[in-house]
GROMACS .gro file of C-alpha atoms in nm:
model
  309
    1UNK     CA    1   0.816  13.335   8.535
    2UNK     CA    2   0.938  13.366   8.879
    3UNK     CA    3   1.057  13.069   8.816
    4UNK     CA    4   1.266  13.055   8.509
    5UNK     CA    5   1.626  13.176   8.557
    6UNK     CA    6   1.774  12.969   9.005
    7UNK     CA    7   1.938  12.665   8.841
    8UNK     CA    8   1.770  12.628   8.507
    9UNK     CA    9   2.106  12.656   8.283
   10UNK     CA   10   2.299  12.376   8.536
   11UNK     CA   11   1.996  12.178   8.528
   12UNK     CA   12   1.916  12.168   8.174
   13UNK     CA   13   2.350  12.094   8.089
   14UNK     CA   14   2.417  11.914   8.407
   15UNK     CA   15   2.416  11.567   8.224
   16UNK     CA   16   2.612  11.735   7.918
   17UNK     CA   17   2.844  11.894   8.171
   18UNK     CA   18   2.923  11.561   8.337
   19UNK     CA   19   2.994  11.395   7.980
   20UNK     CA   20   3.190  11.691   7.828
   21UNK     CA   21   3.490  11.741   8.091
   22UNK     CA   22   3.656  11.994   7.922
   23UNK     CA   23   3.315  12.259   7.946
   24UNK     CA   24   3.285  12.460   8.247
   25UNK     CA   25   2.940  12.400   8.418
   26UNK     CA   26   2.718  12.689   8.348
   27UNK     CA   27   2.643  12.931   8.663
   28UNK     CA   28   2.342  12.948   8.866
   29UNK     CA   29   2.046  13.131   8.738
   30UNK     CA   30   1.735  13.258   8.866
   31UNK     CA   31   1.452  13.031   8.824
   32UNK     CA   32   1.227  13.265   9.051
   33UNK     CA   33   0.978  13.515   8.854
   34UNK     CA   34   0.657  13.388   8.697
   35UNK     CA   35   0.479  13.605   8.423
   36UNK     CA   36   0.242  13.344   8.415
   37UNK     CA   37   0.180  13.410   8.831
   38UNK     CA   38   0.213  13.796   8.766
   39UNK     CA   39  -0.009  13.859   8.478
   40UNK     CA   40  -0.311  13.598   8.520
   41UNK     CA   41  -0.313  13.593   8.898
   42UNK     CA   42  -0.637  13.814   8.910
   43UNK     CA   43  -0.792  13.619   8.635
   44UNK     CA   44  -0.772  13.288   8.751
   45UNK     CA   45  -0.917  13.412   9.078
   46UNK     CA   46  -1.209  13.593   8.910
   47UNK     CA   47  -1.249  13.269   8.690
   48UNK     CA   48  -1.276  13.043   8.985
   49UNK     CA   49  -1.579  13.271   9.173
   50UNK     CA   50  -1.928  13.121   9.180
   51UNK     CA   51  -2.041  13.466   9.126
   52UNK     CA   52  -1.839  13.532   8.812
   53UNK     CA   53  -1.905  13.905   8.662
   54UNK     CA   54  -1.895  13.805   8.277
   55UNK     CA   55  -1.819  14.179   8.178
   56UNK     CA   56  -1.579  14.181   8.425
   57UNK     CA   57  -1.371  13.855   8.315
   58UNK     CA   58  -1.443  13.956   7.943
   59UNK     CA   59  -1.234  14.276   8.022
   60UNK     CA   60  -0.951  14.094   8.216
   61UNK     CA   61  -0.927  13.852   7.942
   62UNK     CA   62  -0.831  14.146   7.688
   63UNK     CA   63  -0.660  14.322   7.944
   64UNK     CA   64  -0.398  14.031   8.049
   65UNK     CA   65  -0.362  13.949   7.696
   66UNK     CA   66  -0.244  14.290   7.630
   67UNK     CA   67  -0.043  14.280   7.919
   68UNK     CA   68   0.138  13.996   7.807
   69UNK     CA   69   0.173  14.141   7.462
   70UNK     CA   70   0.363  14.384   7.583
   71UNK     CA   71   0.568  14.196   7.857
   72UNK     CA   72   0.677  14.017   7.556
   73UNK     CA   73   0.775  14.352   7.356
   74UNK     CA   74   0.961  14.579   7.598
   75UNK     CA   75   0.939  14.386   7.924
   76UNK     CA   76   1.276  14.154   7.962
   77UNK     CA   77   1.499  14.454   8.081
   78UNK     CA   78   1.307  14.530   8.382
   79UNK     CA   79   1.224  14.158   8.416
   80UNK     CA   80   1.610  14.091   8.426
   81UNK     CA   81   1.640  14.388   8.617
   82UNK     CA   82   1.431  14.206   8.954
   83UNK     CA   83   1.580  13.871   8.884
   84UNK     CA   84   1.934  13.994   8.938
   85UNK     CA   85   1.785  14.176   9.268
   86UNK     CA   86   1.642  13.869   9.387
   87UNK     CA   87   1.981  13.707   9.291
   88UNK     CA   88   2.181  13.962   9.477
   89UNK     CA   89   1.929  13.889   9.753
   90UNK     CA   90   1.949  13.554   9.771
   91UNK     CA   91   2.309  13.465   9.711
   92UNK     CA   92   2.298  13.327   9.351
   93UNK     CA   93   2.522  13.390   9.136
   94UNK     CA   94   2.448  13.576   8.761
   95UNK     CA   95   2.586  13.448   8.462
   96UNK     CA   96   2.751  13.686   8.201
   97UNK     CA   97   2.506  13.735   7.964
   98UNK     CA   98   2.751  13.780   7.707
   99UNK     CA   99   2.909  13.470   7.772
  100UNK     CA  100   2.880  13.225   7.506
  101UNK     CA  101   2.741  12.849   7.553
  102UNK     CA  102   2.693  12.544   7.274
  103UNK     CA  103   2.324  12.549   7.115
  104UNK     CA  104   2.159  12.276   7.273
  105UNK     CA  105   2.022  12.010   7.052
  106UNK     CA  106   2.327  12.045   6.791
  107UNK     CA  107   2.623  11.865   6.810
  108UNK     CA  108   2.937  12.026   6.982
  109UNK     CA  109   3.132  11.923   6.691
  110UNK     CA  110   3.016  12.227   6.464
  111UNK     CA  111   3.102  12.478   6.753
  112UNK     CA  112   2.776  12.651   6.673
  113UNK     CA  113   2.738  12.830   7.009
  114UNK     CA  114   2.504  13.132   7.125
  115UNK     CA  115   2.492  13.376   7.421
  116UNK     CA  116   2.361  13.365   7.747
  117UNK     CA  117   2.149  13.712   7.674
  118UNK     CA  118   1.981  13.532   7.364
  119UNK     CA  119   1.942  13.151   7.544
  120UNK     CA  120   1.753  13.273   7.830
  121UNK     CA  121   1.569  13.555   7.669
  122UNK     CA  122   1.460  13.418   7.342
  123UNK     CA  123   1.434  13.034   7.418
  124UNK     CA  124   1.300  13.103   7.755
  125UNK     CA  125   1.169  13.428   7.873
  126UNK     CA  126   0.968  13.438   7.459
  127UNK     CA  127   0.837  13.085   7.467
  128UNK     CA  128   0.699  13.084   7.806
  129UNK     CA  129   0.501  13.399   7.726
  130UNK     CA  130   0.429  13.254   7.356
  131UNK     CA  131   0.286  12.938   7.555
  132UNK     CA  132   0.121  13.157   7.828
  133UNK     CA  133  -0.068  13.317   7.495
  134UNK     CA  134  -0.132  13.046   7.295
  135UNK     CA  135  -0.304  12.831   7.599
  136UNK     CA  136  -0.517  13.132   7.606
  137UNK     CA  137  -0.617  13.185   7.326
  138UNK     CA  138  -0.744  12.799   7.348
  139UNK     CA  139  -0.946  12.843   7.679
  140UNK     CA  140  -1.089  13.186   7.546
  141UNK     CA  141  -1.092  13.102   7.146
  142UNK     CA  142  -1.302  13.318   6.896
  143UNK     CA  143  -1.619  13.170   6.940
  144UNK     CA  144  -1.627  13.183   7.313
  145UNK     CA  145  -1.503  13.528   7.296
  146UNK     CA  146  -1.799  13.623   7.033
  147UNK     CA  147  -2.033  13.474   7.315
  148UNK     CA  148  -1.849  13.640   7.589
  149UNK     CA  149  -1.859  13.987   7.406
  150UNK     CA  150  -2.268  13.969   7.329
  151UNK     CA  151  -2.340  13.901   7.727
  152UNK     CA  152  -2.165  14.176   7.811
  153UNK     CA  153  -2.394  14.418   7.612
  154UNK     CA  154  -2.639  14.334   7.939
  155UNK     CA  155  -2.381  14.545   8.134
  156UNK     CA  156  -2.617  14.786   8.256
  157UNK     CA  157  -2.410  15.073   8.450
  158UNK     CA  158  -2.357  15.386   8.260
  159UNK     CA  159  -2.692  15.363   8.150
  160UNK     CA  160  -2.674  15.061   7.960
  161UNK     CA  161  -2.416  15.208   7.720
  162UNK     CA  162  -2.283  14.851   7.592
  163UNK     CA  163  -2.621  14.743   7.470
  164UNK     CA  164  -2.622  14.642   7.122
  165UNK     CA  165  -2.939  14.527   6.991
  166UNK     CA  166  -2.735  14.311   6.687
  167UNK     CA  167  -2.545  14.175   6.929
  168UNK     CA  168  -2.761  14.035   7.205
  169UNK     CA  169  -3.020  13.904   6.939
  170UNK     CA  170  -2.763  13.703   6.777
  171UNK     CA  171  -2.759  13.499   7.079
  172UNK     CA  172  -3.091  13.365   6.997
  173UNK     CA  173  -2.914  13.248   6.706
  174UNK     CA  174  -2.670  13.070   6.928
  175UNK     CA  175  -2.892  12.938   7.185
  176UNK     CA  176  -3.124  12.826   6.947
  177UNK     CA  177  -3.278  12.546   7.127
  178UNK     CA  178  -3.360  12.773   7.399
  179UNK     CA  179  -3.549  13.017   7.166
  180UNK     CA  180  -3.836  12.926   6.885
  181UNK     CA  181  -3.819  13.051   6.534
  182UNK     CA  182  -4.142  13.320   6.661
  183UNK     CA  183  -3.901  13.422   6.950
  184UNK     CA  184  -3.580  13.506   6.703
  185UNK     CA  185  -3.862  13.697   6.484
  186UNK     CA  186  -3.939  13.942   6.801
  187UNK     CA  187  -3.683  13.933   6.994
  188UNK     CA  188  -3.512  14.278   6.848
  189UNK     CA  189  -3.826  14.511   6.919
  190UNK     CA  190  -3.825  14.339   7.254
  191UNK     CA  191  -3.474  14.437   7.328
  192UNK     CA  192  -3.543  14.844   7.147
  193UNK     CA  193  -3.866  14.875   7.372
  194UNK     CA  194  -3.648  14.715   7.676
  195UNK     CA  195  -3.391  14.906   7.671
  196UNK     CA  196  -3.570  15.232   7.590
  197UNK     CA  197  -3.811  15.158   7.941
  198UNK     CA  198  -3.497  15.081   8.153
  199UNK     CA  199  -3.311  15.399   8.058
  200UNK     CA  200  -3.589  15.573   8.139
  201UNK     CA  201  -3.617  15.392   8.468
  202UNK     CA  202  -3.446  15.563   8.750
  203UNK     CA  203  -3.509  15.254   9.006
  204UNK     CA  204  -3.222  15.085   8.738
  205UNK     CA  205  -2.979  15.299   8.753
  206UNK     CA  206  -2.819  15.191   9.066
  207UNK     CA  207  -2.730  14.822   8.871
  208UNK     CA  208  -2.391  14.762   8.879
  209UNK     CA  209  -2.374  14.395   8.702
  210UNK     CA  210  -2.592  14.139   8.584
  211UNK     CA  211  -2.691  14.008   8.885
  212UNK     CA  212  -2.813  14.301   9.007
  213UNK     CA  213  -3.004  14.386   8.733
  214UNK     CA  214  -3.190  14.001   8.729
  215UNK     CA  215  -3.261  14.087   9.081
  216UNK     CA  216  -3.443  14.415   8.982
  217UNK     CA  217  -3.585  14.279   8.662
  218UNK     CA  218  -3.765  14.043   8.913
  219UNK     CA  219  -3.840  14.296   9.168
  220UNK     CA  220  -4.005  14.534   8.902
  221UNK     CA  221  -4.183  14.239   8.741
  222UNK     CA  222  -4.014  14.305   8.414
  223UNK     CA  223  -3.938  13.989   8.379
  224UNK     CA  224  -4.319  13.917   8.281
  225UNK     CA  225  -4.341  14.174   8.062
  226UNK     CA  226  -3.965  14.136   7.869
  227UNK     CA  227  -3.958  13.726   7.889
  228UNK     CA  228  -3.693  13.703   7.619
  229UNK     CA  229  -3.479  13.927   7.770
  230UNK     CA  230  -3.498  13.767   8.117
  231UNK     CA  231  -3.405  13.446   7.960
  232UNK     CA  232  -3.049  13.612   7.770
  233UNK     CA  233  -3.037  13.756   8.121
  234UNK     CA  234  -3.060  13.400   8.280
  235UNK     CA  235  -2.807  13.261   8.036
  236UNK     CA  236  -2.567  13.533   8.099
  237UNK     CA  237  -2.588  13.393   8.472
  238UNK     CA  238  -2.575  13.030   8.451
  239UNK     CA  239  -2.286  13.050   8.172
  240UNK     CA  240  -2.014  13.076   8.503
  241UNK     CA  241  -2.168  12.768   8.627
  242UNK     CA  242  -2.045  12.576   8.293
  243UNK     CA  243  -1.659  12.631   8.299
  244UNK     CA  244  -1.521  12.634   8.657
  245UNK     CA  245  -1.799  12.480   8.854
  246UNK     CA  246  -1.791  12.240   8.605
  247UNK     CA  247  -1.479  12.111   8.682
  248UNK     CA  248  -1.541  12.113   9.084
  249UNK     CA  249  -1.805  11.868   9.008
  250UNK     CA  250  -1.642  11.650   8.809
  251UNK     CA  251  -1.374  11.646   9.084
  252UNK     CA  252  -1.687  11.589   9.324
  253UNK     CA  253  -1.815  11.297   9.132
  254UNK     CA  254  -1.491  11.121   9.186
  255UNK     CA  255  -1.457  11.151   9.516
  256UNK     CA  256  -1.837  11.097   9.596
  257UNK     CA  257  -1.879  10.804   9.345
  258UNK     CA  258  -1.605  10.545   9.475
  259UNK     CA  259  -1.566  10.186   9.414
  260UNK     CA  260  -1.794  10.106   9.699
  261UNK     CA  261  -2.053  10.288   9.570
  262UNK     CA  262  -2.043  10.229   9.219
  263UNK     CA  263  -2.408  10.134   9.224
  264UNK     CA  264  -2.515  10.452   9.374
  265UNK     CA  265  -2.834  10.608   9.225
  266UNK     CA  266  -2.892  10.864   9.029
  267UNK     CA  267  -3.152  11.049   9.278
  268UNK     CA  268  -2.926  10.991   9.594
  269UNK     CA  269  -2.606  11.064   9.378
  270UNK     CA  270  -2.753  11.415   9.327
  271UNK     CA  271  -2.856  11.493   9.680
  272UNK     CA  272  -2.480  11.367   9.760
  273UNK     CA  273  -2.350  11.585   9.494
  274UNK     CA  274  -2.567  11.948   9.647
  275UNK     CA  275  -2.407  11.819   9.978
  276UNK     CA  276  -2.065  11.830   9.855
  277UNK     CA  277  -2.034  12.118   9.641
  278UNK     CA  278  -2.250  12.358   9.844
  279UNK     CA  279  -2.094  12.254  10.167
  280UNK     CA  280  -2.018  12.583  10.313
  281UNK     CA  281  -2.362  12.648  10.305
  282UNK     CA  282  -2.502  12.300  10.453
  283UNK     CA  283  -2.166  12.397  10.765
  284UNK     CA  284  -2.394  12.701  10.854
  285UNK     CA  285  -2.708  12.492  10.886
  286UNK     CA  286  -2.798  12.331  11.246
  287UNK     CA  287  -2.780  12.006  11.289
  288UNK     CA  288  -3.089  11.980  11.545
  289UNK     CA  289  -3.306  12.173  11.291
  290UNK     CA  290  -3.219  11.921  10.997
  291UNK     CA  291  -3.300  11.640  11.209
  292UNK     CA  292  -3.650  11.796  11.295
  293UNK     CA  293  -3.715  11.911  10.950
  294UNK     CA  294  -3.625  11.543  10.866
  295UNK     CA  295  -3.846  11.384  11.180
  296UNK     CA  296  -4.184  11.640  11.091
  297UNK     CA  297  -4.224  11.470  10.734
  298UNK     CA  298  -4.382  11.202  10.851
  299UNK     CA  299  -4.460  10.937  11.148
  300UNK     CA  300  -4.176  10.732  11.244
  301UNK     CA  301  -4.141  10.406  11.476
  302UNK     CA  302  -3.872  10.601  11.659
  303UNK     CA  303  -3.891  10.870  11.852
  304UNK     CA  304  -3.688  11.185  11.923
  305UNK     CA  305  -3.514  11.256  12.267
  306UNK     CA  306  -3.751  11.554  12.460
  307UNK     CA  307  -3.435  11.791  12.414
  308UNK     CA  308  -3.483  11.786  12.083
  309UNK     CA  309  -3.852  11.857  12.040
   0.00000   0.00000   0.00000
């Protein structure tokens, strides 16, 4: 909310103002603090990584929402507190906040009026956190936070202490068109006998996230032997890839997919796509080497120059 209070109570009355002579134009106010910036910086940021921890973000979720639970609560004193410093800072002049103005939206013929205190506090500084809140609790509603809370019984540090068989075997209910009816029947004494091997496992116990731990499960081969694990292992993984790199594709698609290519293939549309998306990879690639990969596939009419054999 760094930006609620330089100019918001002249903006929102300045046409009122100009109508109603008689009123005084309300001061300046400072429009420059951002609970929205302060409290979900770090989860937007760990949202928008390719290599998205789910425990981590599942924490952050609850963590920010608690933050702004209590920003809400007890936080508008020392909120007002660094908006008049960046005032006094900047030059802009602080209204009295016992100062009384007309309620906007009624007509100034009832002389209903309210303070400044309760106009930029409670129909400001409260609904922009109420919003804040109630956005999130769409992007992260109950049933993503059910799905969201099961993955992150995979955590495996403290030696596996979040793992809850109940938990992780309802996600076979969930993904059920990744899992037969035989794999929902044995899919808990998998998960008892896996987790009672890892524990016991000292090459494990240096996994720190999920990643890690598919990269051991591979390296120890227990992926063979625990396949129904490995696969709620997998899904943990790829579930990143279907919210924010989602939505980088999508962007993708629309710049890739113009008007002069609207009859663009689905196979060369694809390649295009891995191109775009991945490009910081394909920037560290040589150019020379592409082109030879490319020539050694097969016989060509043309030829390469010698410098580049």
């Amino acid at each position: 909310m760094r930006r609620f209070l330089v100019d918001r109570a002249s903006i929102e009355n300045v046409n009122v103002v100009q109508q109603e002579a008689e009123l005084e134009p309300p001061p300046n106010v400072v429009n420059e603090f951002n609970p929205n910036e302060i409290e979900t910086n770090e989860l937007s940021n760990i949202l928008q990584r390719k290599d998205l921890n789910i425990v981590n973000a599942m924490e952050l979720v609850d963590v920010v929402k608690a933050r702004l639970g209590t920003m809400r609560e007890s936080g508008w004193n020392n909120f007002f507190a660094d908006v008049q410093g960046f005032c006094v800072a900047k030059s802009i002049l602080v209204p009295n906040m016992d100062d009384e103005i007309p309620v906007r939206g009624r007509s100034r013929a009832e002389g209903r009026t309210i303070t400044n205190l309760h106009h930029y506090r409670a129909e400001i500084f409260y609904v922009a956190i109420d919003k804040i809140c109630v956005e999130m609790d769409h992007r992260f509603s109950e049933g993503s936070n059910i799905i969201l809370d099961c993955f992150s019984c995979l955590d495996p540090k403290n030696s596996f202490s979040k793992f809850d068989v109940d938990k992780l075997a309802r996600l076979a209910d969930i993904y059920h068109a990744d899992f037969s009816d035989d794999d929902r029947g044995t899919i808990r004494d998998q998960l008892e006998t896996y987790v009672l091997q890892v524990r016991r496992n000292a090459s494990f116990s240096t996994c720190e996230d999920v990643q890690s731990l598919a990269m051991k499960m591979v390296q120890t081969e227990k992926h063979l032997v625990f396949p129904l694990v490995y696969k709620l292992i997998e899904l943990a993984l790829i579930l990143p890839v279907s919210t924010a790199s989602v939505e980088r594709a999508f962007s993708a698609m629309k710049i890739i997919k113009s008007k002069l290519r609207n009859k663009i293939n689905d196979v060369w549309f694809n390649d295009l796509m891995v191109c775009y998306t991945e490009r910081e990879i394909f920037k560290s690639l040589d150019d020379i080497d592409i082109i030879r990969t490319f020539t050694a596939k097969k016989s060509r009419k043309g030829h390469l120059p010698r410098n580049f054999i």
